GROMACS .gro file of N, CA and C in nm:
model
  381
    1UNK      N    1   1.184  -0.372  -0.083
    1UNK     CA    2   1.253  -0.403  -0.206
    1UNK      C    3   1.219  -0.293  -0.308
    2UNK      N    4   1.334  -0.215  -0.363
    2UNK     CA    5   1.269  -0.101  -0.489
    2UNK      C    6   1.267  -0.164  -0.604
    3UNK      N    7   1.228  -0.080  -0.692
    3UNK     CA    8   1.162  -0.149  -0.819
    3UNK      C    9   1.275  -0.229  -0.911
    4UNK      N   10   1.404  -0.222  -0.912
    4UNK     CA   11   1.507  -0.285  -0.974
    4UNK      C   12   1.548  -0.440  -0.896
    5UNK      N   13   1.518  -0.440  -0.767
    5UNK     CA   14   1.521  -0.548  -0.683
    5UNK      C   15   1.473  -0.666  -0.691
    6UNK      N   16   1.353  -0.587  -0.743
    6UNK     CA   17   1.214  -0.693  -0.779
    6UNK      C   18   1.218  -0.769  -0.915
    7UNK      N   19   1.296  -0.634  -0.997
    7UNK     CA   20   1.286  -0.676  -1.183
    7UNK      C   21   1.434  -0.843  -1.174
    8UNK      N   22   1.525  -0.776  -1.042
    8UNK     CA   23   1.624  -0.873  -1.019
    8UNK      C   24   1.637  -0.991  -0.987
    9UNK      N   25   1.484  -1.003  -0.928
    9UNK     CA   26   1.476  -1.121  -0.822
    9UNK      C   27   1.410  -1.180  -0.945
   10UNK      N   28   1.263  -1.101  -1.022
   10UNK     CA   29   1.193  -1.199  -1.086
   10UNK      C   30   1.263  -1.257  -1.238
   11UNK      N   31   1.406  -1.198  -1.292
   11UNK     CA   32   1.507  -1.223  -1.382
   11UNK      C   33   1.592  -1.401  -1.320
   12UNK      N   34   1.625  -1.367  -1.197
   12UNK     CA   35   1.694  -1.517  -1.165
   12UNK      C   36   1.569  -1.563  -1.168
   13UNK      N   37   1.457  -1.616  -1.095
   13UNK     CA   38   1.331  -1.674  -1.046
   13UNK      C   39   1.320  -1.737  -1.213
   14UNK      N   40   1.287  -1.624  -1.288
   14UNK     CA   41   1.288  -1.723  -1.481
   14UNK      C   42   1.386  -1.821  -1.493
   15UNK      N   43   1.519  -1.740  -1.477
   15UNK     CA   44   1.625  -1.839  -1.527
   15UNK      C   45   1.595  -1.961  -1.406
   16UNK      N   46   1.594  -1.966  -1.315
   16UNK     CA   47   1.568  -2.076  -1.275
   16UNK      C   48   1.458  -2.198  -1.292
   17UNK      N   49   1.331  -2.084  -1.322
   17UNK     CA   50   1.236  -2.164  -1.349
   17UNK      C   51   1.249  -2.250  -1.504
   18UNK      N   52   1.294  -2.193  -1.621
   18UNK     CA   53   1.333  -2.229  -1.714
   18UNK      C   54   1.385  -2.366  -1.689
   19UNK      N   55   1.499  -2.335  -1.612
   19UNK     CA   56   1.580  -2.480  -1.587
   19UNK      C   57   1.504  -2.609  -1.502
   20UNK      N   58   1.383  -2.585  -1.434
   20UNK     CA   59   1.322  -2.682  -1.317
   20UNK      C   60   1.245  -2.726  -1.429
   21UNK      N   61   1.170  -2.623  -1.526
   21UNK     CA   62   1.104  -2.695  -1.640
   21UNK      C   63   1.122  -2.782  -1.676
   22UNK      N   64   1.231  -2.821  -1.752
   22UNK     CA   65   1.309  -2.884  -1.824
   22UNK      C   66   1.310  -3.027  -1.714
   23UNK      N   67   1.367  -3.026  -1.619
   23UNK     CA   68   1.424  -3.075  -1.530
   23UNK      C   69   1.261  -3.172  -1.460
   24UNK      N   70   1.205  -3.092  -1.366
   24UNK     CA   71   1.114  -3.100  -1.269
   24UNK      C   72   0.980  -3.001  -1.292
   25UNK      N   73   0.920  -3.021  -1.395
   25UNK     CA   74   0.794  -2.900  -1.449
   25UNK      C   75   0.722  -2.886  -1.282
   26UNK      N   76   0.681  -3.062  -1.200
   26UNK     CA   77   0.568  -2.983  -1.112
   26UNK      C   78   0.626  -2.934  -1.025
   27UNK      N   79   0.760  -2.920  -1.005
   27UNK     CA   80   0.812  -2.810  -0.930
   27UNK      C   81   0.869  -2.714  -0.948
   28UNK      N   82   0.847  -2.657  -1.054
   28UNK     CA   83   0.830  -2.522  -1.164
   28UNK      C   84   0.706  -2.457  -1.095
   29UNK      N   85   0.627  -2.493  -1.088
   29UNK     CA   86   0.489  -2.440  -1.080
   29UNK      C   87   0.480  -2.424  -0.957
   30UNK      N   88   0.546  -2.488  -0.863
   30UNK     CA   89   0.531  -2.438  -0.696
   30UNK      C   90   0.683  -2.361  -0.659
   31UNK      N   91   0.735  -2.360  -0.754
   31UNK     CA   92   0.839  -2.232  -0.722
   31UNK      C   93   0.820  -2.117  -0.817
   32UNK      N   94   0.740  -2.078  -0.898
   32UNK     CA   95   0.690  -2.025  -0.981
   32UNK      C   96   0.575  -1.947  -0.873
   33UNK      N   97   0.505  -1.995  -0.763
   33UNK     CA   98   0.340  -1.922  -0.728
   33UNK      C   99   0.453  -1.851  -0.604
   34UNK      N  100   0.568  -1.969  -0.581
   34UNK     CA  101   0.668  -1.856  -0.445
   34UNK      C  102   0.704  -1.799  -0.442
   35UNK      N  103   0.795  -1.750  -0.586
   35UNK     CA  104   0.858  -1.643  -0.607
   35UNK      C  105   0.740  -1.529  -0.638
   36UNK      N  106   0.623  -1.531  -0.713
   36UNK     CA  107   0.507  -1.448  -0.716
   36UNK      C  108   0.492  -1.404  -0.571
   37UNK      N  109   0.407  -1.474  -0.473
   37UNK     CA  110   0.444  -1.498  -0.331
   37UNK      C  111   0.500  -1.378  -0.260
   38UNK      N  112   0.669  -1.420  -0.331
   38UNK     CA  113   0.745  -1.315  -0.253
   38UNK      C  114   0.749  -1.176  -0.308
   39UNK      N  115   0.732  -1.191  -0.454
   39UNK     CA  116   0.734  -1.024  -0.503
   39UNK      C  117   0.625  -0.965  -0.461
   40UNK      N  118   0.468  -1.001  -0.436
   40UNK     CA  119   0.392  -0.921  -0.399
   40UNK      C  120   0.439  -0.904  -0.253
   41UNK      N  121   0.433  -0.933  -0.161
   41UNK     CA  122   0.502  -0.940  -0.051
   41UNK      C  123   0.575  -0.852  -0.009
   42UNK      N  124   0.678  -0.847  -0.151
   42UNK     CA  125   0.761  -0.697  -0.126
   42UNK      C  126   0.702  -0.583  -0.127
   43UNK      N  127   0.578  -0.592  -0.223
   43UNK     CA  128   0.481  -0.453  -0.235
   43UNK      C  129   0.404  -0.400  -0.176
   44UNK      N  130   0.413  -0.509  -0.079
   44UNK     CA  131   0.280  -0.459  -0.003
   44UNK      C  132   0.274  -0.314   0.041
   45UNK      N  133   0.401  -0.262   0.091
   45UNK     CA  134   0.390  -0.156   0.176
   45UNK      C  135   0.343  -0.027   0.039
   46UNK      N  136   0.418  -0.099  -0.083
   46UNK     CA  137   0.370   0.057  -0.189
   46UNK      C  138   0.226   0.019  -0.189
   47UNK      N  139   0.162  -0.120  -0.175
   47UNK     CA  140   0.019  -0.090  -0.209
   47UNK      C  141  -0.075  -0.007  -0.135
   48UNK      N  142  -0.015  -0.057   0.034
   48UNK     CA  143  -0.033   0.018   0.148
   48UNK      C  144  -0.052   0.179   0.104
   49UNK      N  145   0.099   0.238   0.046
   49UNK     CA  146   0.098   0.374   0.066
   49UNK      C  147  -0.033   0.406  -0.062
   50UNK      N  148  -0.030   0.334  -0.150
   50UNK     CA  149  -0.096   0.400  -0.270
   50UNK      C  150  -0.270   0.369  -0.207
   51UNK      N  151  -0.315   0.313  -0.157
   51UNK     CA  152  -0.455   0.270  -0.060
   51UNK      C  153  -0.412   0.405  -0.015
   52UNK      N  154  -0.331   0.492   0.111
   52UNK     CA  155  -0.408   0.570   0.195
   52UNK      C  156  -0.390   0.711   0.076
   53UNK      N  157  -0.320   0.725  -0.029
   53UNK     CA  158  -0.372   0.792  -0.081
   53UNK      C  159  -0.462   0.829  -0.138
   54UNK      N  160  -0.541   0.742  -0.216
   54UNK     CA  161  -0.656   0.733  -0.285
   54UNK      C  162  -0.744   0.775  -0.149
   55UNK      N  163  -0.763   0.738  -0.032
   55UNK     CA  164  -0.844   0.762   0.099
   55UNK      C  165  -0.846   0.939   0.070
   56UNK      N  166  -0.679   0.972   0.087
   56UNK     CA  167  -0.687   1.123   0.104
   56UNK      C  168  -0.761   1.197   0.046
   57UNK      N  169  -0.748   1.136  -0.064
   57UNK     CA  170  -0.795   1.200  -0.232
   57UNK      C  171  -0.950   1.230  -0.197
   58UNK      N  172  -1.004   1.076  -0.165
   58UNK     CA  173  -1.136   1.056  -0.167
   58UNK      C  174  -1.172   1.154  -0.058
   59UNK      N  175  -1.143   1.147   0.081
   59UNK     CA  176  -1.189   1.252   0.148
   59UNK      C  177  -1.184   1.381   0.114
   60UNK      N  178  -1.077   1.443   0.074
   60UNK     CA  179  -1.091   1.558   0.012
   60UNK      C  180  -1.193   1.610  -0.123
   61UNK      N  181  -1.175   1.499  -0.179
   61UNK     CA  182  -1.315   1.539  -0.270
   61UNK      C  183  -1.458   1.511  -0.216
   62UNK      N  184  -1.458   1.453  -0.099
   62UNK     CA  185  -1.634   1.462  -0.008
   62UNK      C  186  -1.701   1.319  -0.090
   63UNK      N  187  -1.587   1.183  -0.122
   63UNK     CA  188  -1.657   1.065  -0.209
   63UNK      C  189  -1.701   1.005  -0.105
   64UNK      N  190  -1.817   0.917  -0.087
   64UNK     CA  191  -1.851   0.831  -0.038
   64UNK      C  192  -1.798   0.701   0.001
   65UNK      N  193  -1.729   0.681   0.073
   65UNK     CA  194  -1.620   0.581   0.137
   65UNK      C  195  -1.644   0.442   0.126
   66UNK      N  196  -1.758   0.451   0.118
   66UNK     CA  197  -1.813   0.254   0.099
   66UNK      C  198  -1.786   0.267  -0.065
   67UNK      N  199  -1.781   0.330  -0.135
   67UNK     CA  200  -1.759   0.346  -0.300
   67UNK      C  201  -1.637   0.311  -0.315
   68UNK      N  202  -1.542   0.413  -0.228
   68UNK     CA  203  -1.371   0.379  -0.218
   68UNK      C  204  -1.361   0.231  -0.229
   69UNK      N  205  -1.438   0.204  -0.049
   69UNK     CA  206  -1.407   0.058  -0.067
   69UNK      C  207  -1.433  -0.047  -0.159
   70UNK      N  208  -1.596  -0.008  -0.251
   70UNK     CA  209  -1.607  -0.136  -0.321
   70UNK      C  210  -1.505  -0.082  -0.488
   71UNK      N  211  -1.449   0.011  -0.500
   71UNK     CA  212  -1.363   0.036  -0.612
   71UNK      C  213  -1.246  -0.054  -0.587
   72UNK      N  214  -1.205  -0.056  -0.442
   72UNK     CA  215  -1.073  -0.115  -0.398
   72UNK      C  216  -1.097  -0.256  -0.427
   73UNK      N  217  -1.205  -0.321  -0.369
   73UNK     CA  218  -1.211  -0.413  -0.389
   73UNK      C  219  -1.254  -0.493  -0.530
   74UNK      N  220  -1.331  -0.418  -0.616
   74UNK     CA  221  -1.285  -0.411  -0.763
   74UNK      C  222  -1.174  -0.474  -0.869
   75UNK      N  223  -1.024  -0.360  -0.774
   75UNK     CA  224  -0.939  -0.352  -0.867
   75UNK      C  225  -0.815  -0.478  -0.802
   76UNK      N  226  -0.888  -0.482  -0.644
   76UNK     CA  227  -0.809  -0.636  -0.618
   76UNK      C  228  -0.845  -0.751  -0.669
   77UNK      N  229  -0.995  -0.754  -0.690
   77UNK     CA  230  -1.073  -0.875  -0.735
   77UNK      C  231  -0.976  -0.893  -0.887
   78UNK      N  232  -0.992  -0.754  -0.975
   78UNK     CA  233  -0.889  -0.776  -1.138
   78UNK      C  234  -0.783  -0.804  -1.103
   79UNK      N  235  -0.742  -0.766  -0.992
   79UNK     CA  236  -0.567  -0.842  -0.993
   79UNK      C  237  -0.558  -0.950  -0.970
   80UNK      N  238  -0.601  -1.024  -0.867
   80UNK     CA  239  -0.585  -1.150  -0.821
   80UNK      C  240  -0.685  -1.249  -0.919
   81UNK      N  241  -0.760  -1.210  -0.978
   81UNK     CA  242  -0.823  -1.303  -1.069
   81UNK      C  243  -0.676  -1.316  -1.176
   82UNK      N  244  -0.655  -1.197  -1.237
   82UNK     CA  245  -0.549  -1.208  -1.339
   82UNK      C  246  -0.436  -1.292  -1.288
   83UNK      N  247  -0.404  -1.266  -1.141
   83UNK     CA  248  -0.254  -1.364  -1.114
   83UNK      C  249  -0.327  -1.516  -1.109
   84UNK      N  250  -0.420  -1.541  -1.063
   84UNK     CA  251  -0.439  -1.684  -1.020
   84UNK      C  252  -0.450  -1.727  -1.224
   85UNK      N  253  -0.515  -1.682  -1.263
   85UNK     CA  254  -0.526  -1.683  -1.442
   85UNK      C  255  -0.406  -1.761  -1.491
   86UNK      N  256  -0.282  -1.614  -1.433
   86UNK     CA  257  -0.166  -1.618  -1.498
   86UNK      C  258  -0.077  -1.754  -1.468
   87UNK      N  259  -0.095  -1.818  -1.331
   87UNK     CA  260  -0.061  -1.891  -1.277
   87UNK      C  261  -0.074  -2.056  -1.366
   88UNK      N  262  -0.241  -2.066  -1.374
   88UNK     CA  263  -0.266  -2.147  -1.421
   88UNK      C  264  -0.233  -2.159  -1.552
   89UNK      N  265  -0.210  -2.029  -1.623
   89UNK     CA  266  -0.136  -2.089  -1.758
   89UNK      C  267   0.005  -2.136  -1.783
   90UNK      N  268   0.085  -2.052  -1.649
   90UNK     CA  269   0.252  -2.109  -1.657
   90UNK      C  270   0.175  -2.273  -1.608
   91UNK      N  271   0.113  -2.290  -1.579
   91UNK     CA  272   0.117  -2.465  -1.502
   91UNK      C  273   0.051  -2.540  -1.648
   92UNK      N  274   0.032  -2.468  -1.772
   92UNK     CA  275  -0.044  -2.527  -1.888
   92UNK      C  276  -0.191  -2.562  -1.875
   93UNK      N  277  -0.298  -2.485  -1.786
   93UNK     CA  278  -0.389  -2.539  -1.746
   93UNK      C  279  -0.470  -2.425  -1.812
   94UNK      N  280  -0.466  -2.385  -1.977
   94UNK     CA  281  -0.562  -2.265  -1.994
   94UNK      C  282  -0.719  -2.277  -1.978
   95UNK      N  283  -0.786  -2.424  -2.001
   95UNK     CA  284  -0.889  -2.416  -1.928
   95UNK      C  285  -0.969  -2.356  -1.786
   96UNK      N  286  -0.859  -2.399  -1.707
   96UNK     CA  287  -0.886  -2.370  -1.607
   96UNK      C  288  -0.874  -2.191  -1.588
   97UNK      N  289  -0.737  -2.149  -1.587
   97UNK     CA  290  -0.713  -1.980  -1.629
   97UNK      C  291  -0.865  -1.925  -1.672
   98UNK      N  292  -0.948  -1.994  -1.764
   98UNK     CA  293  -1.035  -1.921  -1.855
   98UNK      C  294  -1.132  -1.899  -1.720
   99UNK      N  295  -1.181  -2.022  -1.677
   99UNK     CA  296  -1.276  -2.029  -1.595
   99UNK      C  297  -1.255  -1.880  -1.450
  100UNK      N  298  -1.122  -1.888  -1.402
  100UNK     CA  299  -1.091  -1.829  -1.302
  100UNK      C  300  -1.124  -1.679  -1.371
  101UNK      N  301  -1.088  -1.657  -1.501
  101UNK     CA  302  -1.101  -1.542  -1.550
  101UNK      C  303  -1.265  -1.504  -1.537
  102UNK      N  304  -1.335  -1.572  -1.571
  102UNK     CA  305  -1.496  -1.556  -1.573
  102UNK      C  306  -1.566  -1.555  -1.443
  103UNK      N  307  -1.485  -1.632  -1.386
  103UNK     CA  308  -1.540  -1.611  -1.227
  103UNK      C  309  -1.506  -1.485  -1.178
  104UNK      N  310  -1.390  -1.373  -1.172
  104UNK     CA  311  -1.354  -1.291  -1.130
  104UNK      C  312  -1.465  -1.172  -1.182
  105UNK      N  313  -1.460  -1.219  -1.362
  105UNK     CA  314  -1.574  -1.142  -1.389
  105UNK      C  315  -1.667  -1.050  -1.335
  106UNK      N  316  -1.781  -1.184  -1.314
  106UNK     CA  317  -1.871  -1.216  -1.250
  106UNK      C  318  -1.880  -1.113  -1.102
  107UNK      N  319  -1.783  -1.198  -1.040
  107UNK     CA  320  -1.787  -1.133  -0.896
  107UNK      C  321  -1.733  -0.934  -0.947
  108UNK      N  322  -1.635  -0.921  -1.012
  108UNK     CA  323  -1.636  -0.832  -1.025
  108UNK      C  324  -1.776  -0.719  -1.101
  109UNK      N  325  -1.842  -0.787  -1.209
  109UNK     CA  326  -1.981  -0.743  -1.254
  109UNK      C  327  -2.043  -0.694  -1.100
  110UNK      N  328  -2.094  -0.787  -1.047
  110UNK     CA  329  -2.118  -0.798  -0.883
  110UNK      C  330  -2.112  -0.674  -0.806
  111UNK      N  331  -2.015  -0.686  -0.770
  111UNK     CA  332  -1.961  -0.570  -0.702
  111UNK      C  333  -1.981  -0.448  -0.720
  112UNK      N  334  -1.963  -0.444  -0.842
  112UNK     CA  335  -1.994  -0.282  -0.926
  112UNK      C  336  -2.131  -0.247  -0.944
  113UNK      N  337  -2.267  -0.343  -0.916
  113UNK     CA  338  -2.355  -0.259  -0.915
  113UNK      C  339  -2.412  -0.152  -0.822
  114UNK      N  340  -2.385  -0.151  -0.682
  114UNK     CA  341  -2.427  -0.085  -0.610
  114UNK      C  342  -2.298   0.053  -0.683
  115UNK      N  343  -2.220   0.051  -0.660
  115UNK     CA  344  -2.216   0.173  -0.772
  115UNK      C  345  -2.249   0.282  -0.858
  116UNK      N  346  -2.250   0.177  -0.951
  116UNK     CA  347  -2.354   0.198  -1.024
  116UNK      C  348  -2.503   0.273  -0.991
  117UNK      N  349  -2.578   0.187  -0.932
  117UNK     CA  350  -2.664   0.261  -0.860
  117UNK      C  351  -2.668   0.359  -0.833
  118UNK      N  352  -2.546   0.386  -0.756
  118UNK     CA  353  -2.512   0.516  -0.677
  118UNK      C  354  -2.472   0.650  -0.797
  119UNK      N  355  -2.423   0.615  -0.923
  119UNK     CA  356  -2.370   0.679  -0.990
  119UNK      C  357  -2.583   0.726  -1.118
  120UNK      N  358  -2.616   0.627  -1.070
  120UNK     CA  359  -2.729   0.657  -1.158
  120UNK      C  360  -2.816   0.768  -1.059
  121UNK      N  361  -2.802   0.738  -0.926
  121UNK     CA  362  -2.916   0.801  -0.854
  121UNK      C  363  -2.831   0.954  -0.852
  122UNK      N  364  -2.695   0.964  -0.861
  122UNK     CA  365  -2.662   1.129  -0.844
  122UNK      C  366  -2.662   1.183  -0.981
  123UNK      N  367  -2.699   1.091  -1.106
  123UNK     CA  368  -2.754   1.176  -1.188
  123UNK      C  369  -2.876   1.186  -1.209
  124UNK      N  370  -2.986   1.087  -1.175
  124UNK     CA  371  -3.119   1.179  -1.117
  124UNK      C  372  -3.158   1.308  -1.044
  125UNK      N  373  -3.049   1.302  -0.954
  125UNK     CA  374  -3.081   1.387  -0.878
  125UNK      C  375  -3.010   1.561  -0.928
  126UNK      N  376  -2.945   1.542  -1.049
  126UNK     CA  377  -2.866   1.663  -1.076
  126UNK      C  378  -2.984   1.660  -1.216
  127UNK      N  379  -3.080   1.559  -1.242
  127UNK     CA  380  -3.170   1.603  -1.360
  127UNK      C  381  -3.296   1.650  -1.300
   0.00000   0.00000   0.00000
């Protein structure tokens, strides 16, 4: 699906959801996570291509590959915290959103220290 496909699909998906609101809210909210669902779905393959580039990149600059990976996993942890977030607020549940937000945090804080680490010990080693 190219990028106008997607802006197309998720334009009806509103207007529809608008109308189930009104109509049927808790089935707003489970045609609301499907149509999400399906647009990432469509992306996968650009996420695909944009992953083996960053690889290229990284090999060519001589980065440490477990770094790649925990960056990758990083910037999926911020996405999918943010959609499950986003989710829970179309469903009116900002409590909950908040929590999911802090948990992603967290795990994301997490993640990033060995990093870190790694980013402290190669400037020891260049002092």
């Amino acid at each position: 699906m190219d990028f106008f496909a997607i802006i197309g699909f998720g334009l009806v998906a509103t207007v529809l959801l608008i109308i189930l609101r009104k109509e049927r809210p808790e089935i707003a909210v489970l045609v609301g996570i499907a149509a999400t669902g399906l647009m990432i779905g469509a992306l996968i393959h650009k996420i695909a291509d944009i992953l083996v580039a960053f690889e290229t990149l990284a090999v060519r600059a001589e980065v440490n590959g477990e770094y790649l990976k925990l960056c990758f996993k990083i910037v999926g942890l911020a996405y999918l915290a943010g959609l499950g977030a986003q989710i829970c607020k179309d469903a009116g549940e900002n409590t909950m959103a908040a929590k999911i937000e802090l948990a992603g945090k967290i795990f994301i804080l997490g993640l990033g220290v060995p990093v870190m680490a790694g980013l402290l010990d190669l400037i020891l080693k260049l002092f």
